[in-house]
Short mmCIF file of C-alpha atoms and ligand atoms in Angstrom, two decimals:
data_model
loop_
_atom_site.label_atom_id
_atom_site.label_comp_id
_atom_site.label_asym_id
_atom_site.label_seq_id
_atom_site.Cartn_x
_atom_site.Cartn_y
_atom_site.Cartn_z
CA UNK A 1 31.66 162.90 -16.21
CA UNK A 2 33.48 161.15 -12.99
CA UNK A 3 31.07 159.78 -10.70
CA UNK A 4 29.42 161.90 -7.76
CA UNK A 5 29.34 159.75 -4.64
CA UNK A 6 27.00 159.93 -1.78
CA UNK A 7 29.66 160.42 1.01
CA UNK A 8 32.86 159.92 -0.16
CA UNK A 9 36.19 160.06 2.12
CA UNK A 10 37.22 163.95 2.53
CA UNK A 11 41.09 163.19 3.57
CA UNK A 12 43.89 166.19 4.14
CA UNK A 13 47.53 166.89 4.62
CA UNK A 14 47.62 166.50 8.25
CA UNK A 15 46.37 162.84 7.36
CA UNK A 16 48.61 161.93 5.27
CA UNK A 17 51.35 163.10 7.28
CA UNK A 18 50.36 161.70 10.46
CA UNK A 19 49.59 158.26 8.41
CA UNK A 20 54.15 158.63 7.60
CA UNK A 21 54.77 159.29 10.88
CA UNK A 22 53.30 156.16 12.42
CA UNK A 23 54.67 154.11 9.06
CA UNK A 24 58.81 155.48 9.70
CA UNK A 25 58.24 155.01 13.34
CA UNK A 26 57.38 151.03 12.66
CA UNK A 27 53.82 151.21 15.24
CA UNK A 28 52.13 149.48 12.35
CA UNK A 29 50.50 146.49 14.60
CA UNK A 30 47.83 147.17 16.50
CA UNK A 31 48.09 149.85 19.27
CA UNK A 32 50.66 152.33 19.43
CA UNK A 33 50.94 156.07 20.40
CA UNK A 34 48.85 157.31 17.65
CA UNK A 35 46.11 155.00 19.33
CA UNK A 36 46.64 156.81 22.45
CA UNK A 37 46.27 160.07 21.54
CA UNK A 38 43.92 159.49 19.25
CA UNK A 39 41.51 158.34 22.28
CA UNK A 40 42.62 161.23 24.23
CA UNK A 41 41.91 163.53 21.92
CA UNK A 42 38.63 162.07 20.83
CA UNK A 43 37.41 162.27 24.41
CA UNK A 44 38.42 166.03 24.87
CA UNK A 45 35.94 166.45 21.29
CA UNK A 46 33.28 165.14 22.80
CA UNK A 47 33.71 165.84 26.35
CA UNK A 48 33.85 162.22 27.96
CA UNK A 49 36.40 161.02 29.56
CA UNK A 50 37.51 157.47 28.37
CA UNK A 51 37.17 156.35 24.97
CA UNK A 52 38.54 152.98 23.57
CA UNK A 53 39.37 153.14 19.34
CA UNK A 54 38.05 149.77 17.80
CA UNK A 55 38.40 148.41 14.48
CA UNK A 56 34.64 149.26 13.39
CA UNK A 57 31.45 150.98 15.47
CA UNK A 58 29.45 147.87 15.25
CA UNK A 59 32.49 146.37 17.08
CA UNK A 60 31.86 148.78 19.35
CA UNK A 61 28.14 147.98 19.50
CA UNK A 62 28.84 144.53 19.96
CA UNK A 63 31.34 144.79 23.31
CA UNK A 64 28.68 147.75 25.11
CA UNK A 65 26.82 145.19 24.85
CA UNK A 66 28.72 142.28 26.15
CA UNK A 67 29.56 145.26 28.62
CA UNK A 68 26.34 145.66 30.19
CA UNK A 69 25.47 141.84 30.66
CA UNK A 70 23.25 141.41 27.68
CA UNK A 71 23.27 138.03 26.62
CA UNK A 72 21.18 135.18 24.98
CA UNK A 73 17.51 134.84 25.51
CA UNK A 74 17.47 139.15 26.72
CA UNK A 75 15.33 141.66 24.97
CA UNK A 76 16.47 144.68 23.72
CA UNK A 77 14.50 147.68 22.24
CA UNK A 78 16.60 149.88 19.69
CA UNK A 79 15.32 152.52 16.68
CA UNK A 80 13.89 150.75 14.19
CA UNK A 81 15.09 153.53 11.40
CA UNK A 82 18.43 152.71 11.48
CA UNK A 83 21.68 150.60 9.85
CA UNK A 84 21.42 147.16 9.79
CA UNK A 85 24.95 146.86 12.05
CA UNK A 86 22.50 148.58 15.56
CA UNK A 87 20.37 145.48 15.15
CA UNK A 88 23.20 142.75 14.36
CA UNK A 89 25.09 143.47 17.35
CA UNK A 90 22.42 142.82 19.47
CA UNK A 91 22.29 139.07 17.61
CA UNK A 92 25.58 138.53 18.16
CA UNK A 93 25.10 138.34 21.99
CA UNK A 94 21.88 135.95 21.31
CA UNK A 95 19.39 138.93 22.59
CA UNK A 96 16.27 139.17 20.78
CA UNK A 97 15.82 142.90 18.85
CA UNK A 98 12.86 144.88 20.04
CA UNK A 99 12.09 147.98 16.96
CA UNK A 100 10.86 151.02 18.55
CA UNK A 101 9.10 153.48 15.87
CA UNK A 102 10.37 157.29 14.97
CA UNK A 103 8.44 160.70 15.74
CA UNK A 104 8.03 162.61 12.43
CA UNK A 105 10.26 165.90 14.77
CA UNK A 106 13.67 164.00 14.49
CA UNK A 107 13.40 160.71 12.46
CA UNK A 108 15.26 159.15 15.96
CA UNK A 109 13.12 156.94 18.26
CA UNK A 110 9.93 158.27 19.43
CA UNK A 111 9.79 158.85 23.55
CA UNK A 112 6.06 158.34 23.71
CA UNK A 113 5.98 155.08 22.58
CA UNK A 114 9.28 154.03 24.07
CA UNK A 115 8.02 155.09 27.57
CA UNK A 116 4.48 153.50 26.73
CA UNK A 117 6.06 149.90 26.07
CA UNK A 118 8.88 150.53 29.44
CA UNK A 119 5.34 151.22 31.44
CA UNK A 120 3.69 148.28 29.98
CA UNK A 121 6.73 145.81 29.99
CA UNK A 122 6.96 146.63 33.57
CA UNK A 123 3.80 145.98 34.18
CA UNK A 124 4.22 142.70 32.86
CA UNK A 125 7.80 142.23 34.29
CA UNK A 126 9.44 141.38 30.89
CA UNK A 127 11.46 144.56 30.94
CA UNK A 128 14.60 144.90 28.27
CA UNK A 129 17.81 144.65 29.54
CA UNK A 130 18.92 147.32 27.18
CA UNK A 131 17.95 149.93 25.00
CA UNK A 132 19.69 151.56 22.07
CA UNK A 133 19.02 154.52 20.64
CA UNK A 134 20.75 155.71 17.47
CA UNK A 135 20.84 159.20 16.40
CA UNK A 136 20.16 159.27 12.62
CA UNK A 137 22.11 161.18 10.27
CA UNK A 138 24.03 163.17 12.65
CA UNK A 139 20.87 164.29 14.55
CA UNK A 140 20.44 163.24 18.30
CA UNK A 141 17.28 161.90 19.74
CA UNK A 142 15.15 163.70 22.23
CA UNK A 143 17.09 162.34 25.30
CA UNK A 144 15.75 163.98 28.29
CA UNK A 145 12.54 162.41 27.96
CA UNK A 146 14.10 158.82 26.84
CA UNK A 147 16.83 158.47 29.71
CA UNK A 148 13.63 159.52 31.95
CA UNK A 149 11.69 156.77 30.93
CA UNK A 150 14.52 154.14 31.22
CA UNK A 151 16.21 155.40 34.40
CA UNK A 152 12.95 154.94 36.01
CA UNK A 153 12.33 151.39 35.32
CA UNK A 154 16.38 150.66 35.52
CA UNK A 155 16.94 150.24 31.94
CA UNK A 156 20.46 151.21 30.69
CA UNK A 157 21.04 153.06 27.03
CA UNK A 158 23.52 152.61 24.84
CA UNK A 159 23.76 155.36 22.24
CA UNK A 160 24.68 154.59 18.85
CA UNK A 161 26.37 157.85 17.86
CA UNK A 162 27.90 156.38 14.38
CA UNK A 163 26.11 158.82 12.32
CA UNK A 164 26.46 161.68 14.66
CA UNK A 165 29.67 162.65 15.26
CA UNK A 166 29.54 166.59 16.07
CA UNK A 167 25.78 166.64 16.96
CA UNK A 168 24.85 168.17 19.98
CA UNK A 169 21.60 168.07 21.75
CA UNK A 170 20.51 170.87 24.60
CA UNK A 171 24.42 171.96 24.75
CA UNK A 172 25.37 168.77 25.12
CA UNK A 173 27.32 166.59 22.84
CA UNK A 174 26.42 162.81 21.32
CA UNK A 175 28.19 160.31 22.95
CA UNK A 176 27.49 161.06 26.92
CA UNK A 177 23.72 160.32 27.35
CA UNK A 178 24.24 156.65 27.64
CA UNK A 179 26.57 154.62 29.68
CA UNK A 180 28.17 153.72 27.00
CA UNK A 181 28.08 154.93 23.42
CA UNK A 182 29.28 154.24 19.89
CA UNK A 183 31.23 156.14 16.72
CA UNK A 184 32.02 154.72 13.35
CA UNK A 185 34.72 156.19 11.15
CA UNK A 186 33.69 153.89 8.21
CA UNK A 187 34.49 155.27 5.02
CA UNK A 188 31.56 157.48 4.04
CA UNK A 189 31.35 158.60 7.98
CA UNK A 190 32.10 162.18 9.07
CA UNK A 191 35.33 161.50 10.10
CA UNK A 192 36.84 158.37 8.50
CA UNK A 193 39.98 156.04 9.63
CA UNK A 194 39.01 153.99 5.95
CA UNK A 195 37.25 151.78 8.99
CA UNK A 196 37.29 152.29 12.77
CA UNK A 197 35.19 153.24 15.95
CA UNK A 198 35.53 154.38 18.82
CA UNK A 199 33.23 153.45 22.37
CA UNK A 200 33.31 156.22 24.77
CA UNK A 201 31.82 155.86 28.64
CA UNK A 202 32.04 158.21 31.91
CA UNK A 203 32.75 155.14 33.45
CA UNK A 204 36.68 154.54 33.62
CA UNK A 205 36.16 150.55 34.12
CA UNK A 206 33.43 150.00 31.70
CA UNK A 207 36.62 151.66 28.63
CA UNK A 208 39.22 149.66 30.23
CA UNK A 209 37.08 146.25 30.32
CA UNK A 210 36.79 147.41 26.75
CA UNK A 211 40.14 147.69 25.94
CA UNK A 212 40.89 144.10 27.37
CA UNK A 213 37.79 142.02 25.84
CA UNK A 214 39.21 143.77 22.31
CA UNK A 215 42.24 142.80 22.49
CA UNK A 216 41.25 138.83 23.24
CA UNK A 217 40.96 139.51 26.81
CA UNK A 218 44.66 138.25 27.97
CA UNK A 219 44.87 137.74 31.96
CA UNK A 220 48.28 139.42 33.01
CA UNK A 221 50.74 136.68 33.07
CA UNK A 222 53.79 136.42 31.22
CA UNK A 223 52.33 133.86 29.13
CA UNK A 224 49.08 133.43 27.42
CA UNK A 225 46.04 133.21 29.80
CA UNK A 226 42.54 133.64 29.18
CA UNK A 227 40.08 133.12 31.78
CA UNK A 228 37.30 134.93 29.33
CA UNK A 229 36.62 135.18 25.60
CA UNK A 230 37.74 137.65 23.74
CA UNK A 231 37.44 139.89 20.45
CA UNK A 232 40.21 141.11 17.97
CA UNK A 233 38.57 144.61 17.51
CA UNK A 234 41.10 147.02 18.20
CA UNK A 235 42.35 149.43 16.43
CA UNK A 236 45.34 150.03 14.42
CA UNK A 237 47.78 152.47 15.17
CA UNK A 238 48.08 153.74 11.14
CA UNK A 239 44.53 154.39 11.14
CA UNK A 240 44.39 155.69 14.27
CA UNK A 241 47.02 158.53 12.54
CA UNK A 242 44.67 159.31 10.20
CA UNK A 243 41.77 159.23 12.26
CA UNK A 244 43.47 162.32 14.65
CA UNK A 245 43.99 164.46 11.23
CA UNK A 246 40.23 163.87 10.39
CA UNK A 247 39.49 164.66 14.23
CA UNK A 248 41.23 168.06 13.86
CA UNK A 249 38.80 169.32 10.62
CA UNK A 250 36.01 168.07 12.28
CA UNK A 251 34.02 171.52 12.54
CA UNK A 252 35.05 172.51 8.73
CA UNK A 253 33.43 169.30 7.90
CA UNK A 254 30.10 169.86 9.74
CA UNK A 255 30.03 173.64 7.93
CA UNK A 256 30.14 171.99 4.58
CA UNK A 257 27.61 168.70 5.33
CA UNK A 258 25.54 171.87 7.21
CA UNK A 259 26.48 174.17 3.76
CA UNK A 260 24.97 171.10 1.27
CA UNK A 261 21.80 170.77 3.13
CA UNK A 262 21.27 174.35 3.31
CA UNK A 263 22.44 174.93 -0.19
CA UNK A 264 19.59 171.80 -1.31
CA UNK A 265 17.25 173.65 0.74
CA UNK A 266 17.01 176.61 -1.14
CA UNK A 267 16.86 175.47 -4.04
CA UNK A 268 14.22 172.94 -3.56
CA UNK A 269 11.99 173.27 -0.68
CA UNK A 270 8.57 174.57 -1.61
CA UNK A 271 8.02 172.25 -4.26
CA UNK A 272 5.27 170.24 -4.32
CA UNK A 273 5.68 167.15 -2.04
CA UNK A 274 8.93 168.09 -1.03
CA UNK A 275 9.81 168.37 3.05
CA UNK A 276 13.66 167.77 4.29
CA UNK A 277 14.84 166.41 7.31
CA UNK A 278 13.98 168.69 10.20
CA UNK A 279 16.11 170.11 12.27
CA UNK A 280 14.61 169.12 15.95
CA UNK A 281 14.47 172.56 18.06
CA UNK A 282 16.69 171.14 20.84
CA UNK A 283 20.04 170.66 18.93
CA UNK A 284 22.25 171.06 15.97
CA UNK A 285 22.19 168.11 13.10
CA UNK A 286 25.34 167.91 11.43
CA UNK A 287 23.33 166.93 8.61
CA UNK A 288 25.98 164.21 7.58
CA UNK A 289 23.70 163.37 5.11
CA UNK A 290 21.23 165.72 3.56
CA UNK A 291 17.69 163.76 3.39
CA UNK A 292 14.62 164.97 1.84
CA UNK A 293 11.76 163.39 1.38
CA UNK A 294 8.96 163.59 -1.64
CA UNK A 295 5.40 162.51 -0.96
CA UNK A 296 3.91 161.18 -4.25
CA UNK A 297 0.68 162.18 -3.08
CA UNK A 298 1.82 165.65 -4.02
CA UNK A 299 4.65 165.37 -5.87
CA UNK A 300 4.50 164.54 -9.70
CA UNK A 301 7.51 162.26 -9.44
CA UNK A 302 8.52 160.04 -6.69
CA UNK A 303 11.67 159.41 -4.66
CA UNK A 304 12.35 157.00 -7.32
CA UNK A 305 12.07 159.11 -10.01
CA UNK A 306 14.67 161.53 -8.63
CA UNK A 307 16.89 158.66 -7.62
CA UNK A 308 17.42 156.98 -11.20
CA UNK A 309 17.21 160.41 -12.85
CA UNK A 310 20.59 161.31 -11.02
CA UNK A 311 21.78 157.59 -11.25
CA UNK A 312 21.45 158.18 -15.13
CA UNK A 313 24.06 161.27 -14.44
CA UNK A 314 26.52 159.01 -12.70
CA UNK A 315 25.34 160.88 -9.37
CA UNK A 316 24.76 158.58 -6.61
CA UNK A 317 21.79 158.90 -4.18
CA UNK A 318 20.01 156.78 -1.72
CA UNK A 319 16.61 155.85 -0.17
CA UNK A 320 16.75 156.69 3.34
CA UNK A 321 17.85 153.32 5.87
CA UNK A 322 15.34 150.40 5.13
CA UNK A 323 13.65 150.24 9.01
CA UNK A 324 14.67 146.84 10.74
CA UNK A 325 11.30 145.71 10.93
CA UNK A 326 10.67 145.47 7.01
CA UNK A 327 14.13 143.47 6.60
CA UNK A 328 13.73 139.85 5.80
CA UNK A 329 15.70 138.94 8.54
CA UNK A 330 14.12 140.37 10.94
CA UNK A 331 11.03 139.73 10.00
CA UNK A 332 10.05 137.41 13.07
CA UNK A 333 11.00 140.21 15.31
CA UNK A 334 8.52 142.63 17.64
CA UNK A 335 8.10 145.95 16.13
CA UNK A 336 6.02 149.06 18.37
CA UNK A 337 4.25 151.44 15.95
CA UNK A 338 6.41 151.25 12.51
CA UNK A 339 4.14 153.65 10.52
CA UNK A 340 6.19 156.52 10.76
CA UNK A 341 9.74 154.99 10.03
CA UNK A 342 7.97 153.60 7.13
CA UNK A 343 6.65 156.09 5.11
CA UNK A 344 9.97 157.78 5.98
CA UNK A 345 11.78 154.57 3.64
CA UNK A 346 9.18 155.11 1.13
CA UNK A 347 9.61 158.54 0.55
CA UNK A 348 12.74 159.96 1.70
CA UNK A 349 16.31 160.32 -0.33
CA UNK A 350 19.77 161.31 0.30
CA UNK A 351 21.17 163.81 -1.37
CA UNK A 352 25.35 163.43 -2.35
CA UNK A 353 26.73 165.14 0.63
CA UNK A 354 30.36 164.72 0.98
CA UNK A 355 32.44 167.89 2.95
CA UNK A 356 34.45 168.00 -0.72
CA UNK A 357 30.98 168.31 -3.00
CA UNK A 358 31.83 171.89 -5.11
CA UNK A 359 29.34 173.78 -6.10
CA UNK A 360 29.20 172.93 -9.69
CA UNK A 361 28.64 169.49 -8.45
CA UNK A 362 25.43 170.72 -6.36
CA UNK A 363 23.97 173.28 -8.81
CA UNK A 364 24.43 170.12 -11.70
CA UNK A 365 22.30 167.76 -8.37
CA UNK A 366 19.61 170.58 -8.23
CA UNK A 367 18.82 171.29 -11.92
CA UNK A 368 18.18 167.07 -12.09
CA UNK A 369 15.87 167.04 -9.27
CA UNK A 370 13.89 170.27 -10.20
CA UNK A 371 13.80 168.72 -13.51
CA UNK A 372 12.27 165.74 -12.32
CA UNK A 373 10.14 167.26 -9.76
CA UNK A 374 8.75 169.98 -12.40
CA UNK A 375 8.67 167.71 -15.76
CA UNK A 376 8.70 163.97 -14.47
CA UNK A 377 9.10 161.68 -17.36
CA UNK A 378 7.23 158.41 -15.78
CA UNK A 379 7.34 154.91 -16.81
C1 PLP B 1 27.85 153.11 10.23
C2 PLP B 1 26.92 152.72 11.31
C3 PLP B 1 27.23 151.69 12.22
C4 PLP B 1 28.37 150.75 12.05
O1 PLP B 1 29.60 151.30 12.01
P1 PLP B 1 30.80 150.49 11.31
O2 PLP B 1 31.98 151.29 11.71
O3 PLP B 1 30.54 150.55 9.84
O4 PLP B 1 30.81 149.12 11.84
C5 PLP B 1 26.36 151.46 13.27
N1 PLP B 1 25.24 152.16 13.43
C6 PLP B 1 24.88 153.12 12.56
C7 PLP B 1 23.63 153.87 12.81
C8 PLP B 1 25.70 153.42 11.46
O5 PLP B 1 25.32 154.35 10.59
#
């Protein structure tokens, strides 16, 4: 049986013919018109106006940084439950990661405590310089009460929108509640350009400042002149091609990440142990990836269990993101609360939950896990 992968590429006509055009027209460096429109039409999707395409999100990550003055020695408090890249990019600049626990309503960083640590930080005056606030597996964090807490004690946000293309919180969609935010279209995103991202701001001079520190930050002169330094992060203009065929499926590809979860649902919640990934009241979760978790307290198998019992079906699963403050590297680092985000990685799993899964595919993933879940083989 070929393998089933967690989140594999989901790639068109329109792609492919997009990804000719730009090769017979020669654009194949770096830039190009496909780049251009591909921005454009990126910001009409999400409704902000400037958007700069990058060669990867934590690229992206890294310059809204650089963009809003963070630099060695700063703090900066960011979702602990998250990828590793949210938390690298702040190292890059020399700032020191600050890991913020989740609320058990959306898995994203948890206002209460975020607000609690602003009001005590600014008690002390040792307040961040930034705070970043991911929304996890295409569902957004409770905003309104985060950008209160931070606009009053002058904190900007960066919002790392990677996972959460297509989300949308009160009405809104990700990618406008900071002052600057940040998409991926790595391969097992959403939306994929094989690797690619995309920083998207209100602000007109915070893109364009973008644009120039990725692309090594030339002074114009007719010859080269730097009087900053710069990155090599932009995109190119084949992948940009493919990223504006991806762009135009986007809603068919939220029905069927939406159309797995549901379909998992069904089938499996009401078990013993089992919860899945709620949908917070204030939004709509693309559910890029469908996550469950099992509590072994009253579950008969564990997250485990159901993990290698697909793995021994050539079905891939996997734990739920490893919380920054239990990585080894980070292990020197300041963590507020960390319970919740924990138990979380103990217990939770994601299911396969690519926009091309069939049905077969997902009836073969639920008879394993009810298996497991109803006759668990252990040892
Ligand atoms: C994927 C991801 C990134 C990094 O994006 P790349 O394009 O792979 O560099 C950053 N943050 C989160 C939360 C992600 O899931």
């Amino acid at each position: 049986m070929s393998r089933i992968y967690l989140s594999p590429p989901h790639l068109g006509e329109k792609e492919r013919e997009l990804l000719l055009d730009a090769f017979d027209s020669n654009w194949i460096a770096p830039l190009g018109p496909h780049v251009d429109a591909f921005e454009r039409e990126f910001g009409e999707k999400v409704g902000v106006a400037h958007a700069a395409a990058l060669s990867s999100g934590t690229a992206g990550l890294h310059l809204a940084l650089v963009l809003l003055g963070v630099s060695r020695g700063d703090e900066v408090f960011l979702s602990s439950l998250t990828f590793a890249a949210t938390a690298n990019a702040v190292v890059y600049v020399g700032a020191v990661p600050v890991f913020i626990d989740s609320d058990r309503r959306s898995w994203n960083m948890d206002p209460e405590l975020l607000a609690e640590e602003l009001d005590a930080r600014a008690r002390a005056g040792s307040l961040p310089k930034a705070v970043i606030v991911v929304d996890l597996y295409g569902q957004c964090a409770d905003y309104d009460p985060i950008l209160d807490a931070c606009a009053r004690h002058g904190v900007p946000v960066i919002e790392d929108a990677a996972e959460a293309l297509g989300a949308t919180y009160k009405g809104a969609p990700a990618g406008v509640f900071g002052k600057a935010a940040v998409f991926s279209f790595n391969g097992n995103k959403i939306v994929t350009t094989s690797g690619g991202g995309m920083l998207v701001s209100r602000d007109a001079s915070l893109v364009e400042k973008a644009r120039f520190l990725a692309s090594q930050a030339r002074d114009p002169a007719p010859h080269y002149q730097h009087s900053e330094t710069g990155y090599n992060y932009r995109m190119s203009n084949l992948l940009a091609a493919v990223g504006r065929g991806q762009l135009a499926s986007l809603e068919d590809r939220i029905a069927r990440r939406r159309g797995n979860f549901e379909f998992y649902r069904e089938a499996l919640d009401g078990l013993p142990g089992v919860e899945f990934m709620p949908e917070a009241p204030y939004g709509r979760c693309t559910r890029w990836l469908s996550c469950m978790t099992i509590d072994p307290r009253d579950s008969r198998a564990t997250r485990e269990d159901v993990r290698l019992a697909l793995e021994a079906e050539n079905i891939e699963s996997r734990p739920i993101w490893k919380p920054m403050h239990m990585q080894p590297v980070f292990k020197d680092c300041r963590v507020i609360g960390g319970k919740v985000s924990k138990e979380i990685f103990q217990d939770g799993l994601c299911l396969p939950s690519g926009s091309s899964l069939k049905d077969e595919h997902r009836e073969r993933i639920v008879a394993i896990v009810r298996k497991v879940l109803e006759h668990p083989v252990r040892g």
